[in-house]
Coordinates of C-alpha atoms and ligand atoms in Angstrom, one line a residue:
X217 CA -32.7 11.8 6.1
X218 CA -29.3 10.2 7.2
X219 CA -28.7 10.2 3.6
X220 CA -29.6 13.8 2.5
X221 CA -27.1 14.7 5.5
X222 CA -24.0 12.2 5.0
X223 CA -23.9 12.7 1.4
X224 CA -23.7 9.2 0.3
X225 CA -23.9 8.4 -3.7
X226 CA -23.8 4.6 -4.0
X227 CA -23.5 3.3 -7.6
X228 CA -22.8 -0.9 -7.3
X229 CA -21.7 -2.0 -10.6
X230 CA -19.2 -5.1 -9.0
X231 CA -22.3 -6.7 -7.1
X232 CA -24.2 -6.7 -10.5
X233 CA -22.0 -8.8 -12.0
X234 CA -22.6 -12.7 -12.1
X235 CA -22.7 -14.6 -8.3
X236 CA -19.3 -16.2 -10.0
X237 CA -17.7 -12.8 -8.8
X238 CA -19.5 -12.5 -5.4
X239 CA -21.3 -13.7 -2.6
X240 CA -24.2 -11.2 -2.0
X241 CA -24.4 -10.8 2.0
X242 CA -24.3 -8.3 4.7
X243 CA -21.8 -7.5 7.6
X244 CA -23.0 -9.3 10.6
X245 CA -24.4 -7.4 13.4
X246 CA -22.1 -6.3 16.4
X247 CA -23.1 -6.1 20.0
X248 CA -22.0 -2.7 21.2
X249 CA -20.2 -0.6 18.4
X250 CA -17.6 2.6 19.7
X251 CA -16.8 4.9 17.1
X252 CA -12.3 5.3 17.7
X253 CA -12.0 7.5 15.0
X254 CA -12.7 8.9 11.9
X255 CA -11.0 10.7 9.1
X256 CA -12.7 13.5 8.4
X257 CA -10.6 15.2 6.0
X258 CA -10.6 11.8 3.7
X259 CA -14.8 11.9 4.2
X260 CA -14.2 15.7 3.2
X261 CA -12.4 14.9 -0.3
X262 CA -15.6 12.3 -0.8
X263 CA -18.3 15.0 -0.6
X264 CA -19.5 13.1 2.9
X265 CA -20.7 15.2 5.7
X266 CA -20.6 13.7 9.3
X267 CA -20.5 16.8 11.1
X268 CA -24.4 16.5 11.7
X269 CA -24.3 12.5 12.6
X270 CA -23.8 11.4 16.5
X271 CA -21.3 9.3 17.8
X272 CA -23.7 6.8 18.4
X273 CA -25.1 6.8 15.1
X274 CA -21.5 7.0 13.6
X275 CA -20.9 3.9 15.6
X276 CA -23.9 2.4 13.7
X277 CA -23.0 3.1 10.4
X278 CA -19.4 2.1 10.4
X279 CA -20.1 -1.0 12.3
X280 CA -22.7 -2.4 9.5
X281 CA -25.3 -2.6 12.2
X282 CA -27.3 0.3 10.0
X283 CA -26.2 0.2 6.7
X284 CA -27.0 3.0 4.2
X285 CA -29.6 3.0 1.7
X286 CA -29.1 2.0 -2.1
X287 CA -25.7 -0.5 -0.9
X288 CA -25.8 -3.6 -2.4
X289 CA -23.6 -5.8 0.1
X290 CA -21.4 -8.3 -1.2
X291 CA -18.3 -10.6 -0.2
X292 CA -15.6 -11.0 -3.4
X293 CA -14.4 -14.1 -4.6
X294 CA -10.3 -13.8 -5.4
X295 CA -7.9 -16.5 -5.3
X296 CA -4.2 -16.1 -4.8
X297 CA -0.6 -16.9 -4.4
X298 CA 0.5 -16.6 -1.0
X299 CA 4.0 -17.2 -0.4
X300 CA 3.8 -19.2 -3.8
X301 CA 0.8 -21.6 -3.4
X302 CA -2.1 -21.3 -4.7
X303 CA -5.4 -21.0 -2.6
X304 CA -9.2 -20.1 -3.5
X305 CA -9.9 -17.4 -1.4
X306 CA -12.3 -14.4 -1.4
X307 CA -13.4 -11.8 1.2
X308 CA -13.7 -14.1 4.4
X309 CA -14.0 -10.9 6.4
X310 CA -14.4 -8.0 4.9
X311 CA -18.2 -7.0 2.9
X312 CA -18.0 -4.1 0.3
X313 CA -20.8 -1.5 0.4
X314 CA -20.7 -0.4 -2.7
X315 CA -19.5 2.1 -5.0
X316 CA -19.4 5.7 -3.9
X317 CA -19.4 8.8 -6.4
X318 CA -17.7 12.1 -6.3
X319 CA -18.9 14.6 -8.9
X320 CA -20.4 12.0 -10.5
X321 CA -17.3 10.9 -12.0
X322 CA -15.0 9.7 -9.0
X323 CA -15.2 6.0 -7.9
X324 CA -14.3 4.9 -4.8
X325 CA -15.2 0.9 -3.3
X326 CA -16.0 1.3 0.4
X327 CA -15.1 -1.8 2.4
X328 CA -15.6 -2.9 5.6
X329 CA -12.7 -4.7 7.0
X330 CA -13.9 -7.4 9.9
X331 CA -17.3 -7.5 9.5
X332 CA -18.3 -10.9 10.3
X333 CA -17.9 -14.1 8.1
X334 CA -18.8 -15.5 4.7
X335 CA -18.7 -18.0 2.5
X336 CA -15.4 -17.4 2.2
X337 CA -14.0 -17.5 5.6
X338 CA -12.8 -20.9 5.5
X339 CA -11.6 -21.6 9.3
X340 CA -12.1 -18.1 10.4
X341 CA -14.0 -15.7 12.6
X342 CA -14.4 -13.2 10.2
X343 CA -13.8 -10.6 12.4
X344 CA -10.9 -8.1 12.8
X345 CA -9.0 -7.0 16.4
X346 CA -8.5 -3.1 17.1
X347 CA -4.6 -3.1 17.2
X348 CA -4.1 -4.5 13.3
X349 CA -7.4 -2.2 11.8
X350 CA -5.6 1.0 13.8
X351 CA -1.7 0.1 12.2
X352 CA -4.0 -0.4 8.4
X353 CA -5.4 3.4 9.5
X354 CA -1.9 4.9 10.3
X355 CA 0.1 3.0 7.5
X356 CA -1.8 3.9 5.0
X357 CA -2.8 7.1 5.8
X358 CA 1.3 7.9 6.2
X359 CA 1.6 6.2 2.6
X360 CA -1.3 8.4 1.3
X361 CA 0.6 11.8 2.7
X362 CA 4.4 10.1 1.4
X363 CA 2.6 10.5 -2.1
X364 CA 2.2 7.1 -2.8
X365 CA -1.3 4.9 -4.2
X366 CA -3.0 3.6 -1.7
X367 CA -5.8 2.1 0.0
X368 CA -7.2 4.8 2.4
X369 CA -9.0 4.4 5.8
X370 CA -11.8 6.6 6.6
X371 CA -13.3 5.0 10.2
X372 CA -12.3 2.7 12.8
X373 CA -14.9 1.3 15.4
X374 CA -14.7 -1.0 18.6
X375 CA -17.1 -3.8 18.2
X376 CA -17.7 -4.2 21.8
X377 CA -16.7 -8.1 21.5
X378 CA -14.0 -9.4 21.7
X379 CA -12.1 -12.1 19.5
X380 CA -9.7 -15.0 20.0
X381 CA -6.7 -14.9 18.7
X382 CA -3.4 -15.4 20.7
X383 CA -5.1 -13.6 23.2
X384 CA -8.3 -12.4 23.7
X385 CA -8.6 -9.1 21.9
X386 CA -10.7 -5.8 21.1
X387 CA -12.5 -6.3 18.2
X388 CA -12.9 -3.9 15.5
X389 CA -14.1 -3.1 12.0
X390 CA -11.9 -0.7 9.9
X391 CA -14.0 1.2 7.2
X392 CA -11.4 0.8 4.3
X393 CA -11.6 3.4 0.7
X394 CA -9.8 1.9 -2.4
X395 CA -10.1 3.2 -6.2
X396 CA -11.3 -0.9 -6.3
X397 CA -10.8 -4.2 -4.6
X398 CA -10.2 -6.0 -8.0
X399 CA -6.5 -8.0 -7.3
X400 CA -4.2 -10.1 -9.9
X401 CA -6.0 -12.8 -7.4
X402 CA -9.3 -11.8 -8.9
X403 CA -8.3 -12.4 -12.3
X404 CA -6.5 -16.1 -10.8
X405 CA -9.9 -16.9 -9.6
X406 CA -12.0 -16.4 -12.7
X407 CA -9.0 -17.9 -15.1
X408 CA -9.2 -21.0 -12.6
X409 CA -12.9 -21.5 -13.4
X410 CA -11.8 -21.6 -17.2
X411 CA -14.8 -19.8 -18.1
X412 CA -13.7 -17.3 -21.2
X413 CA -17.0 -15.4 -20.6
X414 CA -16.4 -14.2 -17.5
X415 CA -13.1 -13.6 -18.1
X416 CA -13.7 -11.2 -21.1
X417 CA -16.1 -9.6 -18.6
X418 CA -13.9 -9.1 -15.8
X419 CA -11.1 -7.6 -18.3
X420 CA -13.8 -5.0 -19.9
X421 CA -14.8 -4.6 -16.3
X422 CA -11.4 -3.8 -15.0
X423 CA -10.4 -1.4 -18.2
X424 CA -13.8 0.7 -18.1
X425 CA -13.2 1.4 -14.3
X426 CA -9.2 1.7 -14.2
X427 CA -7.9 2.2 -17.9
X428 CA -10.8 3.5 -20.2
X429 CA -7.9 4.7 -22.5
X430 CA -7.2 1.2 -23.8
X431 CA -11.2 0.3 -24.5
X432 CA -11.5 0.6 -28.0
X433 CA -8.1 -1.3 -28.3
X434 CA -7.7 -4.3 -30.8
X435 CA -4.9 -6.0 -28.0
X436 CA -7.0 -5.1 -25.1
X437 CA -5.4 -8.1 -22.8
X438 CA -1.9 -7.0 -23.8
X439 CA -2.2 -3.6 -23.4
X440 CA -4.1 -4.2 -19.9
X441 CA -0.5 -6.6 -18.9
X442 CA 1.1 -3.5 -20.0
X443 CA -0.2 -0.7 -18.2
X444 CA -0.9 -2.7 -14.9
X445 CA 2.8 -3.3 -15.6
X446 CA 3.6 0.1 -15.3
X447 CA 1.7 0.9 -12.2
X448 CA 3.0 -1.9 -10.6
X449 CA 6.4 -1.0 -11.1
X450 CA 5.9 3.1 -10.3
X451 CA 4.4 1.6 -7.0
X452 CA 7.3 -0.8 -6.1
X453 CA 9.7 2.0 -6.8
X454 CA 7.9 4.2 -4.9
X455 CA 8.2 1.8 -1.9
X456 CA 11.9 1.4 -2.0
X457 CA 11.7 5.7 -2.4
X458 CA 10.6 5.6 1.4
X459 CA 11.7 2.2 2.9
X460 CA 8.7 0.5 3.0
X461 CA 8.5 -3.2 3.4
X462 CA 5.0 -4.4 2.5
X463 CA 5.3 -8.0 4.2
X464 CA 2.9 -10.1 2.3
X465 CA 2.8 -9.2 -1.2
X466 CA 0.6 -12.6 -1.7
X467 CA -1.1 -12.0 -5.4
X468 CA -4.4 -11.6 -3.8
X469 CA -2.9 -8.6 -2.3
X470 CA -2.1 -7.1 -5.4
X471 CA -4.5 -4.2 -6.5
X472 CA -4.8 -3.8 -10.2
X473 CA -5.3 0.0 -9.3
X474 CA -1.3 0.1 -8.3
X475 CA -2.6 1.1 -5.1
X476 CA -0.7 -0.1 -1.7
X477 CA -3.2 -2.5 -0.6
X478 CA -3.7 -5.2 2.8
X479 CA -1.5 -3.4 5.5
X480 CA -1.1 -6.2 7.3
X481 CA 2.9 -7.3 8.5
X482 CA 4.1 -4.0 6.8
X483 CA 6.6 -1.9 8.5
X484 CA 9.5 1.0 7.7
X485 CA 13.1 -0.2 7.2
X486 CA 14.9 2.0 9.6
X487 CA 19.0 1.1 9.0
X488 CA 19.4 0.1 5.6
X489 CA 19.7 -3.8 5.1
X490 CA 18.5 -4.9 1.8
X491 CA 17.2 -8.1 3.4
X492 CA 14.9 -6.8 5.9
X493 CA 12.1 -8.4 6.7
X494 CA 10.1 -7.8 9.8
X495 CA 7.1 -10.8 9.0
X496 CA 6.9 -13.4 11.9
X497 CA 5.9 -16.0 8.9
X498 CA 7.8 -15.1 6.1
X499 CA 11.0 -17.1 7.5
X500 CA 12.9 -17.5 3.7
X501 CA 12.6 -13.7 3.4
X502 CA 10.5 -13.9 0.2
X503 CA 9.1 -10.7 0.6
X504 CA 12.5 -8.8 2.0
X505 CA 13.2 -5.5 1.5
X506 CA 15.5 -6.0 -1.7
X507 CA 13.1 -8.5 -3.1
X508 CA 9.8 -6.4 -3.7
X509 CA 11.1 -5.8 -7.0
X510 CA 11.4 -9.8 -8.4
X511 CA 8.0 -10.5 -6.5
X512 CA 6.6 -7.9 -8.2
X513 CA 7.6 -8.9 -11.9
X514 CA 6.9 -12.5 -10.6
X515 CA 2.9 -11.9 -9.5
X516 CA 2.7 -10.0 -12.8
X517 CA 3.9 -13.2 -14.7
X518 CA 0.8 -14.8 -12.7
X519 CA -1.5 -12.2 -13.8
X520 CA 0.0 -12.5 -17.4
X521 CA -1.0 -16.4 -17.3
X522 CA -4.9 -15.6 -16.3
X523 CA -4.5 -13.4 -19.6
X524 CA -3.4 -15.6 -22.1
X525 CA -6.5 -16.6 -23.4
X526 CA -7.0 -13.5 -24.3
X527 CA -3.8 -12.3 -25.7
X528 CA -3.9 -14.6 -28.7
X529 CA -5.9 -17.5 -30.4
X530 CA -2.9 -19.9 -31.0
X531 CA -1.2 -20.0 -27.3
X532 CA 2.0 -20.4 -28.2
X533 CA 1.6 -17.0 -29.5
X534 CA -0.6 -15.8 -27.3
X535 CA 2.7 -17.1 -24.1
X536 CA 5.8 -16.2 -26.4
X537 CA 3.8 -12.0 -26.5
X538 CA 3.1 -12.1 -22.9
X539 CA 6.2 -13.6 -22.0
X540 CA 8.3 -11.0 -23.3
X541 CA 6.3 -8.0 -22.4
X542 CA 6.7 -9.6 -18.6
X543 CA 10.7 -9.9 -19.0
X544 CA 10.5 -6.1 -19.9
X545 CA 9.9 -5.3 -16.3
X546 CA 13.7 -5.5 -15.6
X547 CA 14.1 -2.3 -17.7
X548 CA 11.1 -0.4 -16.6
X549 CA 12.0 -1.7 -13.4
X550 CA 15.5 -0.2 -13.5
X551 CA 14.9 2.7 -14.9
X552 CA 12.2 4.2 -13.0
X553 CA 14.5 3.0 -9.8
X554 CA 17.5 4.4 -11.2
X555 CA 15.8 7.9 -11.9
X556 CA 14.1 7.9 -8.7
X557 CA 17.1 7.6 -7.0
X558 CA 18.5 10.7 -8.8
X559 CA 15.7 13.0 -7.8
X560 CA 16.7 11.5 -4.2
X561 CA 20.1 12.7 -4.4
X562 CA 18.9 15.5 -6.2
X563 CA 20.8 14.7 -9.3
X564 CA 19.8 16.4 -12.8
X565 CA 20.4 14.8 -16.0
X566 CA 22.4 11.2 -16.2
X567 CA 25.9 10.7 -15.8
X568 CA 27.7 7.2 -16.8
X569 CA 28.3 6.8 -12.8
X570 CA 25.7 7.3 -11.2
X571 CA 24.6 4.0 -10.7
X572 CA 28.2 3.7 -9.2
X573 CA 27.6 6.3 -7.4
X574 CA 24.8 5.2 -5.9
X575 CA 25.7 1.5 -5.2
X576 CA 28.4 2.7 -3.0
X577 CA 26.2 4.9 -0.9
X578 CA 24.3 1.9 -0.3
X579 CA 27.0 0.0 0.4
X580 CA 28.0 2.4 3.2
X581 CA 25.1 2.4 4.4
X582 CA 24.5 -1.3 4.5
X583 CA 28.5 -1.9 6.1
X584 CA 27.4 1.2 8.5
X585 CA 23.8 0.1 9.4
X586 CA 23.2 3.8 8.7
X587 CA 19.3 4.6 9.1
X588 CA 17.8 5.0 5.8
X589 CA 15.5 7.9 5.8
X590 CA 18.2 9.9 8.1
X591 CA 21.0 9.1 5.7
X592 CA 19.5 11.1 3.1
X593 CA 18.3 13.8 6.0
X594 CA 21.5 14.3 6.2
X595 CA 22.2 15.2 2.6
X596 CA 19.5 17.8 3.5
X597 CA 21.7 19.2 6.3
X598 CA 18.8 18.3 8.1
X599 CA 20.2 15.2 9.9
X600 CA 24.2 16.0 11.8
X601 CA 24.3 12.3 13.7
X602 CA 28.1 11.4 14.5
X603 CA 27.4 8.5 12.5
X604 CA 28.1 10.5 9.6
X605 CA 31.5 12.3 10.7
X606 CA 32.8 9.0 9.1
X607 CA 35.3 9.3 6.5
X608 CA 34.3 6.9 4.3
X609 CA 30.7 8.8 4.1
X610 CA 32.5 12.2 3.8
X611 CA 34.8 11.2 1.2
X612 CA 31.3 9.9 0.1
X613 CA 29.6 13.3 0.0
X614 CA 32.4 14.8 -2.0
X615 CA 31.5 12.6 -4.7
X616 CA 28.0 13.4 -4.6
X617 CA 28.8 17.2 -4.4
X618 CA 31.1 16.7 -8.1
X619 CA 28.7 15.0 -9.5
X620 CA 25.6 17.8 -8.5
X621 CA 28.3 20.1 -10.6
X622 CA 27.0 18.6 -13.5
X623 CA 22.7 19.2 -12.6
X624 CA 23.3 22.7 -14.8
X625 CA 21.2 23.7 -12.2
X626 CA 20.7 25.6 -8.8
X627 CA 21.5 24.7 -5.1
X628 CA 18.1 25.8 -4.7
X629 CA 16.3 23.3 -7.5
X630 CA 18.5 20.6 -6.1
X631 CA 17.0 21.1 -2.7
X632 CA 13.7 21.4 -4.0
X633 CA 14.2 18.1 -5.7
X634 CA 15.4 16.6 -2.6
X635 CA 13.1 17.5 -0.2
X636 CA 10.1 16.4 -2.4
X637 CA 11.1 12.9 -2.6
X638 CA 13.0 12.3 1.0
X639 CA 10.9 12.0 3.9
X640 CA 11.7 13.9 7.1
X641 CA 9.7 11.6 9.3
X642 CA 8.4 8.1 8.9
X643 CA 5.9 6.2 10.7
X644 CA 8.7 4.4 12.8
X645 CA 8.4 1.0 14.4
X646 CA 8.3 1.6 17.8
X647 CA 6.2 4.9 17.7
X648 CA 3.6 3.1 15.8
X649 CA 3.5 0.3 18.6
X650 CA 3.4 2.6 21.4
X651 CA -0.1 4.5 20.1
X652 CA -1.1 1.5 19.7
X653 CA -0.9 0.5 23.2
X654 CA -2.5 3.2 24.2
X655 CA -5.2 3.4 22.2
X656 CA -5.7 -0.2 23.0
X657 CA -6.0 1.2 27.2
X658 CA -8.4 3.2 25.6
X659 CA -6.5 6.6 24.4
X660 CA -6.1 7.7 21.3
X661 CA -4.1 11.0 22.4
X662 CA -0.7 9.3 20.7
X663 CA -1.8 8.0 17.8
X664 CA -3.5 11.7 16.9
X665 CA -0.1 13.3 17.4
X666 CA 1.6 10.3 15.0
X667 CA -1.1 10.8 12.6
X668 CA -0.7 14.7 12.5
X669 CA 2.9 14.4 12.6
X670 CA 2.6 11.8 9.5
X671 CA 0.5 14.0 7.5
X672 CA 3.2 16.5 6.8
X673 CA 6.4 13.6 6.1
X674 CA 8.4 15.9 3.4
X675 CA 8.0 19.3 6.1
X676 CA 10.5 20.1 8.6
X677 CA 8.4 20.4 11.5
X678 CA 9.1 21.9 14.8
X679 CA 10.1 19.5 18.1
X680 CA 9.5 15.8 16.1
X681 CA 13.0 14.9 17.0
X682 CA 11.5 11.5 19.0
X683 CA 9.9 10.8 15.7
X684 CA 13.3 11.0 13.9
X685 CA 14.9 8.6 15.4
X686 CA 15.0 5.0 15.1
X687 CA 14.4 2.4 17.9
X688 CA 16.9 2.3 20.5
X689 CA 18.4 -1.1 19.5
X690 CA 17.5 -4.3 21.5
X691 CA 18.0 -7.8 21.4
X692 CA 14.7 -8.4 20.2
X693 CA 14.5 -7.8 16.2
X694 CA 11.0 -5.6 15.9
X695 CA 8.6 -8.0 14.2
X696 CA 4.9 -8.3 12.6
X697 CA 2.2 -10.3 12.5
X698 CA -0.4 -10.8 9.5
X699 CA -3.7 -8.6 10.0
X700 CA -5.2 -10.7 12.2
Ligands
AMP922 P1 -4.9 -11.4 4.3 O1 -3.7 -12.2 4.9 O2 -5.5 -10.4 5.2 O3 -4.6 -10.9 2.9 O4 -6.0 -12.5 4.1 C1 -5.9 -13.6 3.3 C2 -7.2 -14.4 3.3 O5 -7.6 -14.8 4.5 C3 -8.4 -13.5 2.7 O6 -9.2 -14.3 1.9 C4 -9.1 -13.1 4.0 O7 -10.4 -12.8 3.8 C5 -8.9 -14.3 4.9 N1 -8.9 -14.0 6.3 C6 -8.0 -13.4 7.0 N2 -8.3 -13.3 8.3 C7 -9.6 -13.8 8.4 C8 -10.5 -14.0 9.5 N3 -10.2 -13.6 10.7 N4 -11.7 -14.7 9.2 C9 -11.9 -15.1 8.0 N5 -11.1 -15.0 6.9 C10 -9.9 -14.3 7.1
MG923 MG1 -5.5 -9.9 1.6

C-alpha cells in the first residue's frame, strides 16, 4: 500500500553484481527516529509522493527501520587516496537502497548516510551526527540551485541516539540522491584485486549507466578516461565559478558521474585568497582553493592507472596513451576556466588580454582581500561597498569596460551573461553555522529561510542583505571538520 502511495520504482542492478563489489546488508535499526526535514520538491522531480505518509511513518522510512519493498540493501566496497595514501575502504556507514526510476528511464542511487556499520567500518560507529548530515543537505542543495552536478539530499531524520564523537551528539541519517555512488575509488578497489574480469565489468557497468554513447566503442577504456575527463574538469571549473572549496577531494570522493559528491569539510571562499582552506586536517593545504585544479588532473591520473589494463595489450602502450590523454587536462583545464571567466565578466568573443585582464582582477582582489562573490556583484552594480571606491579597482573597471567594447554585443546580453553565472548569494560560513545551532536546539525556522534564500542564488531578492555579507572578521579563522 505504502508503495502504491510513495511512488517508489526500485530497479538494483549494482547489488546484482558479484559480492567483490558489495556487502549485501541492511541499515541497522534506530531507537526513536524524528523526521527534520524533507525535500519535497527534490521527491517531486522523482515521481515520489509523501503528501499521504505520516510523520511518524516518514520517520520509519528514512531511518531504515521499515525499508521499502523490492530494495536490495547493500554496503559498496571502494578504496581510495586520501590525502595521497592509499586505503581499502567501502561504505562503513552509509547502505544504498537501490536504484530508483523516473519514466522508466531516469536512475537515481538512493543512499542512506549513517545508517549503522558494516563490514567496512573499520574503527567506526557507523553512524552519522545531525549537525554534519544538515550542512550535506544545505550545501548541496545550494550547489544543486548554483547549477552545478551534484549529489542531492532528499530527507534528514534524528535517530533518537546519540553518538560519540568530541562530544556527545544528535545522531542522524541523511537520505542522500546521486545519478550513482561509483567513485575513481571504485575502480582503485577492483584494479587492486587484479582481477581483469571484474574490471571489464565494472567499466561496461559504469558506461551503460553514465556514457551509453561510448558502448559499441573499439577504445572503450580510453574513451571512458576521456569523457570522465571532461566532466571532471567542467565540475572543477564550475567550483572555482562560485568559490567553492570542496575540502577532501580524497579519490574515493570522486564521482565518475562529475557530480559534487561527500560534503563533508566543504565551505564558500568569502575574500579571495587562492590558498584557502578551511579543513581542520588538511594542514599542507592540499586541497586549497587554487589547488582543486592539480588534484583534480592528479586523481584522474589514479583512475587512468586502474585503466591500463584495459587501454592496451602491451603496457608500455597501453601507459604512454593514457599518459598523454591525462597531461591534456592542462588545456581543457584552461580553457574551460578561461571561458568561464569571460561569461563572468560578461566578455564576448576572445581578446589577446584577457587572461591579463583577468589575472590582475584577481590580483586586486587577493592584495585587497576583496570578497569574491561581492566583487563581481559589484560589476553588477549590485554590490556599492567602499571597498571598491579604490582607485586601483576603478582604474580596474575601466579596463573591463574597453574591453566589453569589443563583445559586438548589448549592455543588456552582457548583463544577462553576468547574472547567469555570478551568484548574488552564497551559502556563507557563518549563516550556515548559525541554522545549524538552531536546528541542533531543536528549530529548524533558520535553516528554512537559508534554504529558501539559497534556492534562488542568481535572483536579486528582496531584504537578504545579512546574507550578502561576509563574516564579520575575527581572530578565529572559520574552520571544518570531516563529516563526522
Ligand atoms: P569520508 O571522509 O566521509 O569520505 O569517509 C571516508 C571513509 O570513512 C569511508 O569509507 C566512510 O564510510 C568511512 N567512515 C566515515 N565515518 C565513519 C563512521 N562514523 N563509521 C564508519 N565508517 C566511517
Ligand atoms: Mg567519502
Amino acid at each position: 500500500l505504502i508503495k502504491m502511495t510513495i511512488g517508489w520504482h526500485f530497479d538494483n542492478t549494482y547489488s546484482k553484481l558479484s559480492n567483490t563489489f558489495k556487502e549485501n546488508i541492511k541499515p541497522t535499526p534506530v531507537h526513536d527516529p524524528e523526521l527534520v526535514i524533507l525535500n519535497e520538491e527534490l521527491a517531486s522531480t522523482l515521481n515520489l509522493d509523501f503528501s499521504k505518509t505520516d510523520k511518524k511513518k516518514l520517520a520509519e522510512i528514512f531511518s531504515g527501520n521499515s525499508i521499502p519493498e523490492e530494495t536490495n540493501t547493500i554496503a559498496q566496497a571502494y578504496a581510495g587516496h586520501q590525502f595521497g595514501h592509499f586505503t581499502m575502504l567501502g561504505d562503513g556507514r552509509a547502505v544504498l537502497l537501490g536504484e530508483h526510476l523516473v519514466n522508466n528511464d531516469n536512475r537515481f542511487d538512493i543512499q542512506f548516510k549513517g545508517s549503522g556499520r558494516t563490514s567496512f567500518s573499520r574503527g567506526g560507529d557507523g553512524r552519522a551526527a545531525l549537525g554534519p548530515m544538515l550542512r550535506e543537505y544545505i550545501i548541496s542543495e545550494a550547489i544543486h540551485s548554483l547549477n552545478i552536478p551534484t549529489t542531492r539530499s532528499l530527507a534528514v531524520v534524528k535517530t533518537g541516539e546519540k553518538v560519540v564523537r568530541e562530544n556527545l551528539l544528535q545522531g542522524a541519517i541523511l537520505t542522500r540522491v546521486a545519478s550513482s555512488h561509483l567513485r575513481v575509488g571504485t575502480f582503485q578497489y577492483i584494479a587492486a584485486t587484479q582481477n581483469i574480469e571484474n574490471l571489464n565489468t565494472l567499466v561496461d557497468y559504469t558506461i551503460n549507466r553514465h556514457y551509453p554513447e561510448i558502448k559499441k566503442s573499439n577504445s572503450k577504456a580510453s574513451d571512458l578516461l576521456n569523457l570522465v575527463m571532461e566532466k571532471q574538469c567542467q565540475l572543477v571549473v564550475n567550483w572555482m565559478r562560485v568559490g567553492f572549496i570542496h575540502g577532501v577531494m580524497n579519490t574515493d570522493n570522486m564521482a565518475i558521474s562529475g557530480e559534487t559528491i561527500d560534503y563533508g569539510p566543504c565551505a564558500f571562499m568569502d575574500h579571495y585568497d587562492p590558498k584557502t582552506v578551511f579543513s581542520s586536517i588538511d594542514k599542507f593545504g592540499r586541497y586549497a582553493f587554487s589547488n582543486q585544479p592539480p588534484i583534480t588532473k592528479w586523481n584522474l591520473a589514479r583512475f587512468a592507472e586502474c585503466l591500463i589494463p584495459l587501454i592496451d595489450k602491451n603496457e608500455d602502450t597501453a601507459i604512454k596513451l593514457a599518459t598523454d590523454l591525462i597531461d591534456n587536462f592542462q588545456n581543457i583545464y584552461e580553457d574551460k576556466w578561461l571561458n568561464m571567466m569571460r561569461d563572468k565578466l560578461g566578455l564576448f568573443g576572445e581578446d589577446k588580454n584577457d587572461k591579463k585582464l583577468i589575472n590582475d582582477l584577481f590580483n586586486w582582489m587577493e592584495k585587497n582581500k576583496a570578497d569574491y562573490t561581492n566583487t563581481f556583484c559589484n560589476l553588477m552594480d549590485i554590490n556599492s561597498d567602499e571597498i571598491y571606491k579604490n582607485n586601483d579597482f576603478i582604474n580596474w573597471k575601466n579596463e573591463w569596460k574597453k574591453r566589453s567594447e569589443l563583445n559586438n554585443s548589448t549592455k543588456e546580453k552582457q548583463s544577462k551573461l553576468m547574472k547567469s553565472n555570478n551568484p548574488i548569494v552564497i551559502p556563507r560560513n557563518h549563516k550556515v553555522e548559525e541554522a545549524l545551532a538552531e536546528a541542533d536546539k531543536g528549530s529548524l525556522d533558520k535553516m528554512k529561510k537559508l534554504l529558501a534564500i539559497l534556492k534562488n542564488p542568481y535572483d536579486n531578492q528582496n531584504n537578504i542583505e545579512e546574507y550578502q555579507t561576509p563574516a564579520p572578521s575575527s581572530n578565529e579563522k572559520y574552520q571544518t571538520f570531516c563529516g563526522t
